Coordinates of C-alpha atoms in Angstrom, one line a residue:
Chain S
X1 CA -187.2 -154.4 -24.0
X2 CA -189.2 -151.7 -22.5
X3 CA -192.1 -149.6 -24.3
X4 CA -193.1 -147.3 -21.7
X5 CA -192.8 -143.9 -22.6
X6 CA -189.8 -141.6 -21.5
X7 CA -190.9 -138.7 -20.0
X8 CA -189.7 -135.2 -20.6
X9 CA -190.3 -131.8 -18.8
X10 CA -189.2 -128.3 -19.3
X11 CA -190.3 -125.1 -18.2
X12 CA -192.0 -124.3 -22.3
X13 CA -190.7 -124.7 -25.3
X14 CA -186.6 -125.0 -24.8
X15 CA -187.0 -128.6 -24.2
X16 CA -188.1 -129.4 -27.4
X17 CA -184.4 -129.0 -28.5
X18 CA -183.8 -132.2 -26.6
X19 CA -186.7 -134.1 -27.8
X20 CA -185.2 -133.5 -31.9
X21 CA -182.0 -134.9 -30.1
X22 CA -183.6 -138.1 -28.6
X23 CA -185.6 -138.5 -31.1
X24 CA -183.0 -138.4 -34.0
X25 CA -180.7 -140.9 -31.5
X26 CA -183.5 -143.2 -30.2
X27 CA -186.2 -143.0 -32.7
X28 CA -187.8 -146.2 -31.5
X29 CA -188.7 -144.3 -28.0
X30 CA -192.1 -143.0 -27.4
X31 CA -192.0 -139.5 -25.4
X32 CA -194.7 -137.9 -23.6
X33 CA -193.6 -134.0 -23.4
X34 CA -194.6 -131.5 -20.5
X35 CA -194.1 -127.9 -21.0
X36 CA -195.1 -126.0 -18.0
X37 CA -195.9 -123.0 -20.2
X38 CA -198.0 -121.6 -17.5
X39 CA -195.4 -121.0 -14.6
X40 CA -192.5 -120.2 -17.2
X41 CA -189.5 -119.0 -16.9
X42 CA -187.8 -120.9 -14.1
X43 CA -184.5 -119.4 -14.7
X44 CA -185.6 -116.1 -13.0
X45 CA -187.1 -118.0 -10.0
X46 CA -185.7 -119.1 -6.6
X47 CA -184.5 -122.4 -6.1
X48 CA -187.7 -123.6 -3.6
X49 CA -189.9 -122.5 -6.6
X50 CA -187.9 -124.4 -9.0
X51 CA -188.2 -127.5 -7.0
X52 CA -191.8 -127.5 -6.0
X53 CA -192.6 -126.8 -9.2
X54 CA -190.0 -129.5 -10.8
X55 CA -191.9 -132.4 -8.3
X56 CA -195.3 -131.5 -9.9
X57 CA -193.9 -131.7 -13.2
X58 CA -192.5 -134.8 -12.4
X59 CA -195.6 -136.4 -10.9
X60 CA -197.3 -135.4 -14.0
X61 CA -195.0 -137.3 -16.0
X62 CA -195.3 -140.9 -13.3
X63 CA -199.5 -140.5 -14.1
X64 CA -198.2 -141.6 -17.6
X65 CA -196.2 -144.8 -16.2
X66 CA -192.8 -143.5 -17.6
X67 CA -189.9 -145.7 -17.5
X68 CA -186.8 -142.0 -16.9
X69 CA -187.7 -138.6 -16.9
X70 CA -185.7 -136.5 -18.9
X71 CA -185.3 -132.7 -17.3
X72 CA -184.8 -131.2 -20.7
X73 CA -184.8 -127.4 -18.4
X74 CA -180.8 -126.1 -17.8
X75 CA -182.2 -124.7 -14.5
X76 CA -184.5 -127.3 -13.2
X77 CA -181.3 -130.0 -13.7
X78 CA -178.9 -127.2 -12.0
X79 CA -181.2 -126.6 -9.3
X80 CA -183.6 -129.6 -8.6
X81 CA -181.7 -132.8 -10.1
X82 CA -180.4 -134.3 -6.9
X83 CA -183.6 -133.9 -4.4
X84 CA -185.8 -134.8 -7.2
X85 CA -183.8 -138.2 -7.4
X86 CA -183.8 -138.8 -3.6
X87 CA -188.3 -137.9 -4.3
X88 CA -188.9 -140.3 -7.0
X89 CA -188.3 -143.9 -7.9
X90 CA -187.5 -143.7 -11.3
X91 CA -184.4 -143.2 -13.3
X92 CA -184.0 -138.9 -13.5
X93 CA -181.1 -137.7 -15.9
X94 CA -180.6 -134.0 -16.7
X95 CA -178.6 -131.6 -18.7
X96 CA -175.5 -130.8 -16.8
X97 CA -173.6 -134.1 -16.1
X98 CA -173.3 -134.7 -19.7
X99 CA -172.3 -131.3 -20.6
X100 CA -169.5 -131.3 -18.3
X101 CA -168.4 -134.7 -20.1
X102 CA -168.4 -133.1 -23.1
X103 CA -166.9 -130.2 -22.3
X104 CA -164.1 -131.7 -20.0
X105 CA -163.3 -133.6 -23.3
X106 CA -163.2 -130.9 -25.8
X107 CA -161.1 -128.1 -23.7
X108 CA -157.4 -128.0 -25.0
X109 CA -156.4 -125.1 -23.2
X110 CA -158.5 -126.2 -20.3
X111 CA -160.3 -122.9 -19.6
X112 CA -164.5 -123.5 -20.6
X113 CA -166.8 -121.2 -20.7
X114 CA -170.6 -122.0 -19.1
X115 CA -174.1 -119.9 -20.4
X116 CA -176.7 -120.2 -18.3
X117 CA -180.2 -118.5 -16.8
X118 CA -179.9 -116.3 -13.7
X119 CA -180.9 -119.3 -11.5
X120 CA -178.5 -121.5 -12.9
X121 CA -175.5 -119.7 -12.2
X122 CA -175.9 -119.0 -9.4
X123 CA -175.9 -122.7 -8.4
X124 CA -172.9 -122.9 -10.1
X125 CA -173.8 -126.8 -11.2
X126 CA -171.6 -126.8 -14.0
X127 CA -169.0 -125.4 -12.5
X128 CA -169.3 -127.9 -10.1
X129 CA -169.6 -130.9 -12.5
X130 CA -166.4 -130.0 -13.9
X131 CA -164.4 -129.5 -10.9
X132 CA -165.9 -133.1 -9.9
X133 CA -164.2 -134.6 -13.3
X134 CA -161.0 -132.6 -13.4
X135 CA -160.6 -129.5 -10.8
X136 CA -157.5 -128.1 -13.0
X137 CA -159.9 -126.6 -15.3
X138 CA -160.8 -122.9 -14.7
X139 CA -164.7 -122.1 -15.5
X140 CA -166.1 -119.1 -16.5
X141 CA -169.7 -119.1 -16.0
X142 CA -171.7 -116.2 -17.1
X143 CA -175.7 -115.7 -16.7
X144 CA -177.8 -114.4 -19.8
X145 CA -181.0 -113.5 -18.4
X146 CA -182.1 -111.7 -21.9
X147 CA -181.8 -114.7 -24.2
X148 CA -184.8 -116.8 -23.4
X149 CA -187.2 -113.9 -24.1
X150 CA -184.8 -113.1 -27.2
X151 CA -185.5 -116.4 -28.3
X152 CA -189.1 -116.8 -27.5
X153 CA -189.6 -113.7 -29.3
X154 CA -188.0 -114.9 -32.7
X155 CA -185.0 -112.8 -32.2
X156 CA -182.2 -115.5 -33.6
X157 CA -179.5 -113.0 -35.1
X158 CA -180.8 -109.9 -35.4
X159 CA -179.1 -106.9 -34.8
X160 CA -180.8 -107.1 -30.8
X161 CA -179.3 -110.4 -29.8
X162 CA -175.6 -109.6 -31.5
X163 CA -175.6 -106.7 -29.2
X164 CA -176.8 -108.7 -26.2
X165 CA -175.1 -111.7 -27.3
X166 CA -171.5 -108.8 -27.4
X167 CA -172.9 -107.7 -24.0
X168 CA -172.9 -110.9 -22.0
X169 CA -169.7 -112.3 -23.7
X170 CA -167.3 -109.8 -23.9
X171 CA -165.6 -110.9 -20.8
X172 CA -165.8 -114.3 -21.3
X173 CA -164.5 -113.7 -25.0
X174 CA -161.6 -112.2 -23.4
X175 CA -160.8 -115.1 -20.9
X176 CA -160.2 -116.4 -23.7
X177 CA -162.0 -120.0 -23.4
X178 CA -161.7 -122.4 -25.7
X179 CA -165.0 -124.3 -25.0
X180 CA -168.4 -123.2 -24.3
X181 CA -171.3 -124.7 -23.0
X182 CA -174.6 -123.3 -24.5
X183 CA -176.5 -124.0 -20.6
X184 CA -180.2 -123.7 -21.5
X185 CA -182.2 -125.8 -23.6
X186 CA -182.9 -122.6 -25.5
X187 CA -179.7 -121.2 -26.2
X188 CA -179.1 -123.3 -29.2
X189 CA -181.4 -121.4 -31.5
X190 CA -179.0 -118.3 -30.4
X191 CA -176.0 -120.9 -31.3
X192 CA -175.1 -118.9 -34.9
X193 CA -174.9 -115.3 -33.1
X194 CA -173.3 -117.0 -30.2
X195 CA -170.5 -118.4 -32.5
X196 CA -170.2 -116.0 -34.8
X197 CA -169.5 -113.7 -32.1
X198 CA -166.5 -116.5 -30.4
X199 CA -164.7 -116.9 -33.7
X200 CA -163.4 -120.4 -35.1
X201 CA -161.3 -121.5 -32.1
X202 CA -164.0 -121.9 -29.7
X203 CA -165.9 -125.2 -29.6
X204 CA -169.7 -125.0 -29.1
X205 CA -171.7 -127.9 -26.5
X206 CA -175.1 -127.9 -26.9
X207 CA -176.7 -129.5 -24.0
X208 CA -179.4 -131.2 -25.8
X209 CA -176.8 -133.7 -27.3
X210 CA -174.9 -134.3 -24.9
X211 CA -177.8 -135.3 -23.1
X212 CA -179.4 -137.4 -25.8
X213 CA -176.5 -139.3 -26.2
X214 CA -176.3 -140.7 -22.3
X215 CA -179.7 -141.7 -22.3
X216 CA -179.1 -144.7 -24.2
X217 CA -176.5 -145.8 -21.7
X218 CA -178.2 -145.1 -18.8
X219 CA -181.3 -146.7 -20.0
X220 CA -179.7 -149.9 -20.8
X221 CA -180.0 -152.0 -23.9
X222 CA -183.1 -154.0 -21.8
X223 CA -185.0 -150.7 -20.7
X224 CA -184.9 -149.2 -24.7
X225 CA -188.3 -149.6 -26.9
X226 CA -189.1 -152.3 -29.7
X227 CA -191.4 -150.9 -32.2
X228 CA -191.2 -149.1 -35.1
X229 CA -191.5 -146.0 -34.5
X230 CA -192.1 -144.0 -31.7
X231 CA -194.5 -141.2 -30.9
X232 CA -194.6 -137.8 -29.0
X233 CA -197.3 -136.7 -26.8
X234 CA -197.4 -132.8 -25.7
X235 CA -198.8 -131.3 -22.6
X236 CA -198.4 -127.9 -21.6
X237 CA -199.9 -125.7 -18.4
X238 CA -200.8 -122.9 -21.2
X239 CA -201.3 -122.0 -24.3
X240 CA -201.3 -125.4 -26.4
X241 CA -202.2 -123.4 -29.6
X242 CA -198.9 -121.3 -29.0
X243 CA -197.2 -124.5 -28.2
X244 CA -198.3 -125.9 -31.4
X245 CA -197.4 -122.9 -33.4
X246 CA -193.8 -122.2 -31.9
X247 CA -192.6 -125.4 -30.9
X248 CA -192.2 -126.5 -34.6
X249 CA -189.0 -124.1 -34.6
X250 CA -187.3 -125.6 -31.6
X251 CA -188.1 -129.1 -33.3
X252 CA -186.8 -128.2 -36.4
X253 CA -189.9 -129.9 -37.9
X254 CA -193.8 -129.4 -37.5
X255 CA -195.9 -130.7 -34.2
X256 CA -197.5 -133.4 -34.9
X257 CA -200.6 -134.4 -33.3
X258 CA -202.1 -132.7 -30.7
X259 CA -201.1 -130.8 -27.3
X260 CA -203.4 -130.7 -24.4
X261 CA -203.6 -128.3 -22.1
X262 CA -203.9 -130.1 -18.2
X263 CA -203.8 -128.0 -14.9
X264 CA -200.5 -128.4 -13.5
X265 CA -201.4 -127.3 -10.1
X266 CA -203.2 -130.2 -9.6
X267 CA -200.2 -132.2 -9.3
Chain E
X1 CA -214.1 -93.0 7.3
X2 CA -212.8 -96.1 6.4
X3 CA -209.5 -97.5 7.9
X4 CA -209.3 -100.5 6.2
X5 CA -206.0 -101.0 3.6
X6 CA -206.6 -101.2 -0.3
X7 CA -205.1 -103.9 -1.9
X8 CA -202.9 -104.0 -5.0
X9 CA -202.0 -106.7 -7.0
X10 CA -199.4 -107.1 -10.1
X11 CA -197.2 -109.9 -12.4
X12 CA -194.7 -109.0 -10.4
X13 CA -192.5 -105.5 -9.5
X14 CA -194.5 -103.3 -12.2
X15 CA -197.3 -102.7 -10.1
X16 CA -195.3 -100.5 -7.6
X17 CA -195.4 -98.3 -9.7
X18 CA -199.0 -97.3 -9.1
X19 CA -198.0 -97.9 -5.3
X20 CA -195.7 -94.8 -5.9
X21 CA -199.0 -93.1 -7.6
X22 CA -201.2 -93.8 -5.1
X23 CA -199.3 -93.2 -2.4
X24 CA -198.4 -89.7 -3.3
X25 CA -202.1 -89.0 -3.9
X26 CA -203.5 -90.8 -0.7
X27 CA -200.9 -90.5 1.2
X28 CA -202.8 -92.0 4.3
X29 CA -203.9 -95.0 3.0
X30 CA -202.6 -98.1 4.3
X31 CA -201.3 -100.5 1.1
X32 CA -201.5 -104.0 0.5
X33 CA -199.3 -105.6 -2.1
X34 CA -199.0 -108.6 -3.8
X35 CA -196.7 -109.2 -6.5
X36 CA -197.0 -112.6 -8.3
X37 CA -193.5 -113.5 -8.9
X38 CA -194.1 -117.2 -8.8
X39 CA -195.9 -117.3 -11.8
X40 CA -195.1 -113.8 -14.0
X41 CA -195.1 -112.5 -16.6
X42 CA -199.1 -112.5 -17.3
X43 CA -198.6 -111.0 -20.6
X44 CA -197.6 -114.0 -22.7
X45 CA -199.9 -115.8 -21.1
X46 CA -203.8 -117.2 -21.8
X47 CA -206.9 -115.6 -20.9
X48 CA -208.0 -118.6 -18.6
X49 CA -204.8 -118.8 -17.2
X50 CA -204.4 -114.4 -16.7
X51 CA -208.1 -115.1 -15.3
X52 CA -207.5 -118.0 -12.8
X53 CA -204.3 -116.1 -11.3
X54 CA -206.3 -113.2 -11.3
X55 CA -209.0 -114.5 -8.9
X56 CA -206.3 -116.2 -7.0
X57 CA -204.5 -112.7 -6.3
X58 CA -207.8 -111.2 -5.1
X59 CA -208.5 -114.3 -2.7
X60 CA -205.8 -113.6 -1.2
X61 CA -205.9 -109.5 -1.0
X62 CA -209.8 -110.0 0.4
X63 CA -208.0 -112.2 3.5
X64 CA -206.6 -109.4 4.0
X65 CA -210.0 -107.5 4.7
X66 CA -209.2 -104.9 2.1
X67 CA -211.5 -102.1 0.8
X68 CA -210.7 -102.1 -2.7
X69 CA -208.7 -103.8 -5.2
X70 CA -206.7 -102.5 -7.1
X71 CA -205.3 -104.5 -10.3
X72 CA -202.2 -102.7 -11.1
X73 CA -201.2 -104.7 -14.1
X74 CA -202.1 -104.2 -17.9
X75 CA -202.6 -107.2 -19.1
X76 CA -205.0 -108.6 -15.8
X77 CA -206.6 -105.6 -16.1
X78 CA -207.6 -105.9 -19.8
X79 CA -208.1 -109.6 -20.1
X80 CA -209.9 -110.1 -16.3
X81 CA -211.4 -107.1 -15.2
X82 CA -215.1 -108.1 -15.7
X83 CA -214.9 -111.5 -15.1
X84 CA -213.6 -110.3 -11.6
X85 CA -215.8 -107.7 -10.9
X86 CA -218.6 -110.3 -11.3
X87 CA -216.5 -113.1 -9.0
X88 CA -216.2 -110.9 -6.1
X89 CA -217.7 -108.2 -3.8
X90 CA -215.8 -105.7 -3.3
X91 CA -214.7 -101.8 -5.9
X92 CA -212.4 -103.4 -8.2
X93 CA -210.6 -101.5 -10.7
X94 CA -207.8 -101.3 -13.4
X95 CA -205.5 -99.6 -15.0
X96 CA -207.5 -99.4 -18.5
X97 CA -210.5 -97.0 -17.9
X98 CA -208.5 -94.0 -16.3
X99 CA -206.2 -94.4 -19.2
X100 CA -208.4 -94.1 -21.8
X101 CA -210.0 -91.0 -20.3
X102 CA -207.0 -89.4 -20.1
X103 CA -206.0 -90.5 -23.9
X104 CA -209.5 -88.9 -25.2
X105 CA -208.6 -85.7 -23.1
X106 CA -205.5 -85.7 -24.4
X107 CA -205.3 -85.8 -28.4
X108 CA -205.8 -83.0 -30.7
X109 CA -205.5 -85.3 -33.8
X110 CA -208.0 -87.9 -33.1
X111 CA -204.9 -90.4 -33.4
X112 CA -203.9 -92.5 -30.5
X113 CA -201.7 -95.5 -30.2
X114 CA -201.7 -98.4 -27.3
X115 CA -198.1 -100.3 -26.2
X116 CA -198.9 -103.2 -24.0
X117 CA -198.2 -106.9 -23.6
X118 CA -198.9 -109.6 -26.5
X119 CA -202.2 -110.4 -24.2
X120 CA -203.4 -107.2 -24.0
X121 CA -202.9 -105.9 -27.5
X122 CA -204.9 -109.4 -28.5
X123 CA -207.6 -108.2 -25.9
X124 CA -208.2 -104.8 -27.4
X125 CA -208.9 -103.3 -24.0
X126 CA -207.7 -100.1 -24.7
X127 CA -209.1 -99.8 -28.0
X128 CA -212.4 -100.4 -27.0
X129 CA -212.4 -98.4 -24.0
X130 CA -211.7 -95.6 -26.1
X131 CA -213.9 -96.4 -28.8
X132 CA -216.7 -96.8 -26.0
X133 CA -215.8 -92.6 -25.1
X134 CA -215.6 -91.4 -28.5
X135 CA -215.5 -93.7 -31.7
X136 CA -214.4 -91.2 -34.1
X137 CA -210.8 -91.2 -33.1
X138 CA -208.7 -94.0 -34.3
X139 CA -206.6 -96.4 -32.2
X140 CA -202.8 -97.7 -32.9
X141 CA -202.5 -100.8 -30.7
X142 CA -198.9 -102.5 -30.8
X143 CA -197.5 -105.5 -28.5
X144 CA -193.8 -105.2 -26.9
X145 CA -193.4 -108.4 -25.3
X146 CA -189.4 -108.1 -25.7
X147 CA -189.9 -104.3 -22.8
X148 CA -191.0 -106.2 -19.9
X149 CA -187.9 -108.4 -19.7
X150 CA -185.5 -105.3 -20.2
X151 CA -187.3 -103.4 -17.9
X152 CA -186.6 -106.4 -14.9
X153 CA -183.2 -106.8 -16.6
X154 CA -182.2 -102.9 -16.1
X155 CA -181.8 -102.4 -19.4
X156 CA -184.0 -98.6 -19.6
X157 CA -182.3 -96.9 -21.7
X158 CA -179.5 -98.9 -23.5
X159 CA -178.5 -99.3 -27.0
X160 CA -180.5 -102.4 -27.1
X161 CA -183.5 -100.9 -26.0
X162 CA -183.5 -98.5 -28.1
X163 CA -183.4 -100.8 -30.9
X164 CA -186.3 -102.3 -29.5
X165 CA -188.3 -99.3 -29.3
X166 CA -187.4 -98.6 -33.0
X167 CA -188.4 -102.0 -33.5
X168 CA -191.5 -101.6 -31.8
X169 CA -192.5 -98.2 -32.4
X170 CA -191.4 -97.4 -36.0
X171 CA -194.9 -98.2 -37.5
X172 CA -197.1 -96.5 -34.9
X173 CA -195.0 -93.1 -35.1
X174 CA -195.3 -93.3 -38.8
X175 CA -199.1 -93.5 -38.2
X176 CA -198.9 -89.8 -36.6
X177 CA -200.0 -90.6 -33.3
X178 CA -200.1 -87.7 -30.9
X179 CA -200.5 -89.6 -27.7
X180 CA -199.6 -92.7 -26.4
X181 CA -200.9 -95.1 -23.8
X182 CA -197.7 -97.0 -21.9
X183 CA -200.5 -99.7 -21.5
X184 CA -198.4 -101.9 -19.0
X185 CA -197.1 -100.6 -15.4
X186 CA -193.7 -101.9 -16.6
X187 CA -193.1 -99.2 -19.4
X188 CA -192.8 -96.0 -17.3
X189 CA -189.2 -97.0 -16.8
X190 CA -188.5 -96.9 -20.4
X191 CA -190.4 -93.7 -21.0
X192 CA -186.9 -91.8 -21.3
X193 CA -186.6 -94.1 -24.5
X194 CA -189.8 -94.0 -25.6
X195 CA -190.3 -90.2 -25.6
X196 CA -186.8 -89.6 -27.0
X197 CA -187.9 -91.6 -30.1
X198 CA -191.8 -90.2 -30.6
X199 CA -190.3 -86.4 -29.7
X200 CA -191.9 -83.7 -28.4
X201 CA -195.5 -83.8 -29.8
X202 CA -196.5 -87.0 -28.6
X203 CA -198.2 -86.9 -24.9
X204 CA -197.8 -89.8 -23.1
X205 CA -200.0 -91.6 -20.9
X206 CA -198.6 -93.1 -17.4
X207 CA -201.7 -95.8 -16.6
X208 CA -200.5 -95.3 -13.2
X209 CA -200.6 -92.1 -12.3
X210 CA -204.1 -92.0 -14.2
X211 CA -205.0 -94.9 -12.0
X212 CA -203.9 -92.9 -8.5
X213 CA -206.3 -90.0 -9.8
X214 CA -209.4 -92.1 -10.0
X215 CA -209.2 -94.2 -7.1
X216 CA -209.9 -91.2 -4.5
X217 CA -213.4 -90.9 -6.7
X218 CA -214.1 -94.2 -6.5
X219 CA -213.8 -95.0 -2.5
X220 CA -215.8 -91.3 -2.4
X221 CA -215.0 -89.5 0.8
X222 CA -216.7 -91.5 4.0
X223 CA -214.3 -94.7 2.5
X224 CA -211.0 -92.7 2.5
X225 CA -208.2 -93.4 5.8
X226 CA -208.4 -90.7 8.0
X227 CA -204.4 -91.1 9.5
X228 CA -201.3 -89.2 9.8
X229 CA -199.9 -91.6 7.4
X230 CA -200.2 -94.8 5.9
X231 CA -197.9 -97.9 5.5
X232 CA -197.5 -100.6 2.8
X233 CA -196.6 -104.7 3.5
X234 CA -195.6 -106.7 0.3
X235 CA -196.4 -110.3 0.1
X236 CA -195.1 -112.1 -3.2
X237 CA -195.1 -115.8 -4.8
X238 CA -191.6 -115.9 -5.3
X239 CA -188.0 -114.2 -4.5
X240 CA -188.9 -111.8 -1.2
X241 CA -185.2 -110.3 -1.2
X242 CA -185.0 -110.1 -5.1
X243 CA -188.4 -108.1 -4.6
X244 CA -187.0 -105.9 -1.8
X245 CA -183.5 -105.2 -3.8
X246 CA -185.6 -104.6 -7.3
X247 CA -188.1 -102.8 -6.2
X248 CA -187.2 -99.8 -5.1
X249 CA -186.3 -98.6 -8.7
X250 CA -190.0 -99.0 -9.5
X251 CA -191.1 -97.0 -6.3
X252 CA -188.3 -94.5 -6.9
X253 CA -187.9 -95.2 -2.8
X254 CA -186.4 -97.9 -0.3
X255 CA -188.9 -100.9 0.4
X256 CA -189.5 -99.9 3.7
X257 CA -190.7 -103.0 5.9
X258 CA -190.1 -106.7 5.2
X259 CA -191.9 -108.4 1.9
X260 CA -193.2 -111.9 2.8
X261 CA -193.7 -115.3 0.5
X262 CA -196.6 -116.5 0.6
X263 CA -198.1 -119.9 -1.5
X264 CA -200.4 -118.5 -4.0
X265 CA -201.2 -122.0 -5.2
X266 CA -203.2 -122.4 -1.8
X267 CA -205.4 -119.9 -2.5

């Protein structure tokens, strides 16, 4: 038994999407939540930016004692995942490993189809992670640097995002991959216009999942919480009212408690 | 006389667009620019936060020994302006007073409307700056968060931009404006779009080149270069080559010269 908090970072809001997942699996775990509202997006960034700025989220989270950090941020785990493991002393899981799992296991026709920001594709990670688990699979990865702002500006499926959503996935579309991972912890409040636009045939990974599901197993059944209930703590670099306001739709239910604003460049 | 370069400071790419101004008004003056790429966009951003980076900019333009500073960025300029001009010693100006000058010249009807960033519109910069000229005409503000990421994404004049400027503009053409403020140094590459939809009535206002005008005034003629011709280095937060491959669309010229990273965080 462990109660410790687990810690969770993402550039803003996207990572919320995995906190409703870890929360709905493991709802004994307390999180404590950093957004780094004030530096966001990553997925337009360099890699050296991603990474400095990925250590002093993490050192944020290790002033709250937690037992794993969670990089709930497709292009912080694309990016930063391995040198922030070789930085810290503390389990450090993120989005991609799991994906690939997932999406190794639901191709048919073994041809899978990767979303991702700008930054993320261009470290190919997925791609990688699947080659590492079966190198017969062909990827087809494809960067989407519109959607986070479409999302972050309420545009789910409006007549904007079908016609960006038919821009960036024409080719892909026509690839013809049967699997698809949705590569940013945003991207799932695009998931209707993005399947809608796919058709039937093509099966849909959210990240967030996947990831929510191996934290469990990497934790171990002595490292996981006894209580309850958990509780979620928000931090953010920016604009905690915003937060407060916004975040409820990446939850899928209203923020509760407060979220403090602390001065990330500090860390 | 006065040799001494003026610095420039933006989000990111948008403020090279008043470099183009400026330069082809003051030719001879040497330019310093820094483009905060580590941390943009400002415009969905906090006051205290636009503020903080705002001061941080200028640090670092005054270790550069510059003249002036020049904040060629909407939303800095509407949300920091004063704040700065009281923090530091040195001509500071933005993109908001020349701009509503030119607005008040401009309209026949009395009716003006303002497109900017969510930060500025929530500011009222504009609004008040032309209230402060002449109260009796009436002021249209509207925020279009979604243009800044299709301007960096090269979307200018798409089909999906100009949904968004329908989106965005529908209610403020309806109001029977007859000139209009592009209130952020990132819209005059969407003007095609925008003056399309508003037709041939509406005047529109380039804070930039508005800018460029006033700054000769400002320095007054003993603080203007006396050379055969001045040159411009680029320092930015983030992504130097990105910078140098992007940002000759928004100088309508090559980058000529190398742009350097520097740590903004440090200053």
């Amino acid at each position: 038994m462990n109660n410790k908090s687990i810690g969770v970072f993402d550039s803003g809001l996207g990572g919320l999407t995995a906190v409703k997942s870890i929360s709905a699996l493991l709802p004994k775990e307390n999180i404590v939540y950093f957004g780094d509202t004030g530096r966001l997006p990553y997925g337009t960034k360099t890699e050296d930016t991603i990474k400095q700025y990925s250590a002093s989220d993490i050192r944020f989270l290790l002033s709250h004692d937690v037992k794993m950090v969670v990089i709930a941020c497709g292009t912080a785990s694309s990016v930063a995942l391995s040198d922030m493991r070789k930085m810290f002393d503390v389990p450090i899981v993120g989005v991609v490993e799991a994906a690939c799992e997932a999406a190794v296991k639901a191709t048919v026709n073994g041809k899978v189809g990767v979303l991702g920001t700008t930054a993320t594709v261009k470290s190919s990670s997925y791609l990688r992670g699947i080659s590492d688990i079966d190198n017969g699979i062909q990827v087809f990865q494809r960067a989407c640097p519109l959607f986070v702002p479409l999302v972050e500006n309420g545009h789910f499926n409006t007549e904007v995002t079908k016609l960006v959503v038919y821009e960036y996935l024409e080719e892909i579309k026509g690839q013809g991959v049967d699997t698809l991972i949705l590569g940013c912890t945003h991207y799932p409040l695009l998931e209707k216009a993005i399947s809608e636009y796919m058709g039937d045939g093509v099966t849909i990974i959210n990240v967030c999942k996947e990831l929510a599901k191996s934290i469990g197993t990497i934790l171990g059944e002595d490292n996981l919480a006894d209580r309850e209930y958990g509780v979620c703590e928000y931090y953010v670099s920016d604009n905690a009212e915003g937060f407060a306001e916004l975040g409820g739709v990446f939850l899928e239910r209203k923020i509760d408690g407060q979220v403090k604003k602390i001065d990330i460049e500090k860390y």
